[in-house]
Amino acid sequence: MRDPIQGPAGRIGETTRIGMVAMMAMMAVCCLTVLALVLLIPALGLPAGVIVAVGAGVALMYAHMKFMKHSPHH
């Protein structure tokens, strides 16, 4: 029986699986962070909560852009 990791097709398949796991992890982090930010706003009060949520949201989107290798020009 042929090892699926052997050869170019196996390496491409493994790279694809690793990429999908990385994308799933990044989406999970994004979703949980947005949920935490929404829950944090009432705890801090509206003005401070909105400032923290917007700042963390911007940082999260920047990290997502860098991690997923997006550029502003696509």
Short mmCIF file of C-alpha atoms in Angstrom, two decimals:
data_model
loop_
_atom_site.label_atom_id
_atom_site.label_comp_id
_atom_site.label_asym_id
_atom_site.label_seq_id
_atom_site.Cartn_x
_atom_site.Cartn_y
_atom_site.Cartn_z
CA MET A 1 0.00 0.00 0.00
CA ARG A 2 1.29 3.45 -0.91
CA ASP A 3 2.04 5.95 1.84
CA PRO A 4 -0.13 9.07 1.19
CA ILE A 5 2.68 11.37 2.33
CA GLN A 6 5.05 10.05 -0.35
CA GLY A 7 5.34 11.86 -3.66
CA PRO A 8 4.18 15.31 -4.80
CA ALA A 9 0.46 14.55 -4.45
CA GLY A 10 0.94 13.45 -0.83
CA ARG A 11 2.95 16.55 0.04
CA ILE A 12 0.34 18.80 -1.55
CA GLY A 13 -2.41 17.01 0.37
CA GLU A 14 -0.52 17.41 3.65
CA THR A 15 0.13 21.10 2.95
CA THR A 16 -3.55 21.57 2.17
CA ARG A 17 -4.58 19.90 5.44
CA ILE A 18 -2.16 22.05 7.45
CA GLY A 19 -3.47 25.19 5.73
CA MET A 20 -7.07 24.23 6.45
CA VAL A 21 -6.29 23.61 10.12
CA ALA A 22 -4.51 26.98 10.34
CA MET A 23 -7.48 28.73 8.71
CA MET A 24 -9.93 26.96 11.04
CA ALA A 25 -7.87 27.97 14.08
CA MET A 26 -7.68 31.60 12.94
CA MET A 27 -11.44 31.73 12.33
CA ALA A 28 -12.10 30.21 15.77
CA VAL A 29 -9.84 32.81 17.40
CA CYS A 30 -11.61 35.60 15.50
CA CYS A 31 -15.09 34.36 16.45
CA LEU A 32 -14.24 33.86 20.12
CA THR A 33 -12.51 37.24 20.33
CA VAL A 34 -15.51 39.05 18.83
CA LEU A 35 -17.81 37.24 21.26
CA ALA A 36 -15.55 38.20 24.20
CA LEU A 37 -15.47 41.82 23.02
CA VAL A 38 -19.26 41.98 22.82
CA LEU A 39 -19.49 40.56 26.35
CA LEU A 40 -16.79 42.95 27.60
CA ILE A 41 -18.56 46.17 26.55
CA PRO A 42 -21.21 46.09 29.31
CA ALA A 43 -18.62 45.10 31.92
CA LEU A 44 -16.46 48.16 31.20
CA GLY A 45 -19.25 50.60 30.50
CA LEU A 46 -20.24 51.88 27.10
CA PRO A 47 -17.54 54.49 26.30
CA ALA A 48 -14.57 52.48 27.61
CA GLY A 49 -15.97 49.18 26.33
CA VAL A 50 -16.42 50.54 22.82
CA ILE A 51 -12.87 51.95 22.79
CA VAL A 52 -11.39 48.64 23.98
CA ALA A 53 -13.56 46.64 21.56
CA VAL A 54 -12.62 48.79 18.56
CA GLY A 55 -8.92 48.71 19.47
CA ALA A 56 -8.91 44.95 19.97
CA GLY A 57 -10.93 44.46 16.79
CA VAL A 58 -8.41 46.47 14.77
CA ALA A 59 -5.53 44.48 16.29
CA LEU A 60 -7.34 41.23 15.52
CA MET A 61 -7.94 42.19 11.90
CA TYR A 62 -4.29 43.24 11.52
CA ALA A 63 -3.14 39.89 12.96
CA HIS A 64 -5.55 38.07 10.64
CA MET A 65 -4.23 39.98 7.63
CA LYS A 66 -0.62 39.15 8.52
CA PHE A 67 -1.28 35.53 9.50
CA MET A 68 -3.30 34.75 6.40
CA LYS A 69 -0.88 36.75 4.24
CA HIS A 70 -3.55 39.08 2.88
CA SER A 71 -2.51 42.46 1.65
CA PRO A 72 -4.66 45.56 1.44
CA HIS A 73 -4.36 45.35 -2.36
CA HIS A 74 -6.26 42.27 -3.54
#
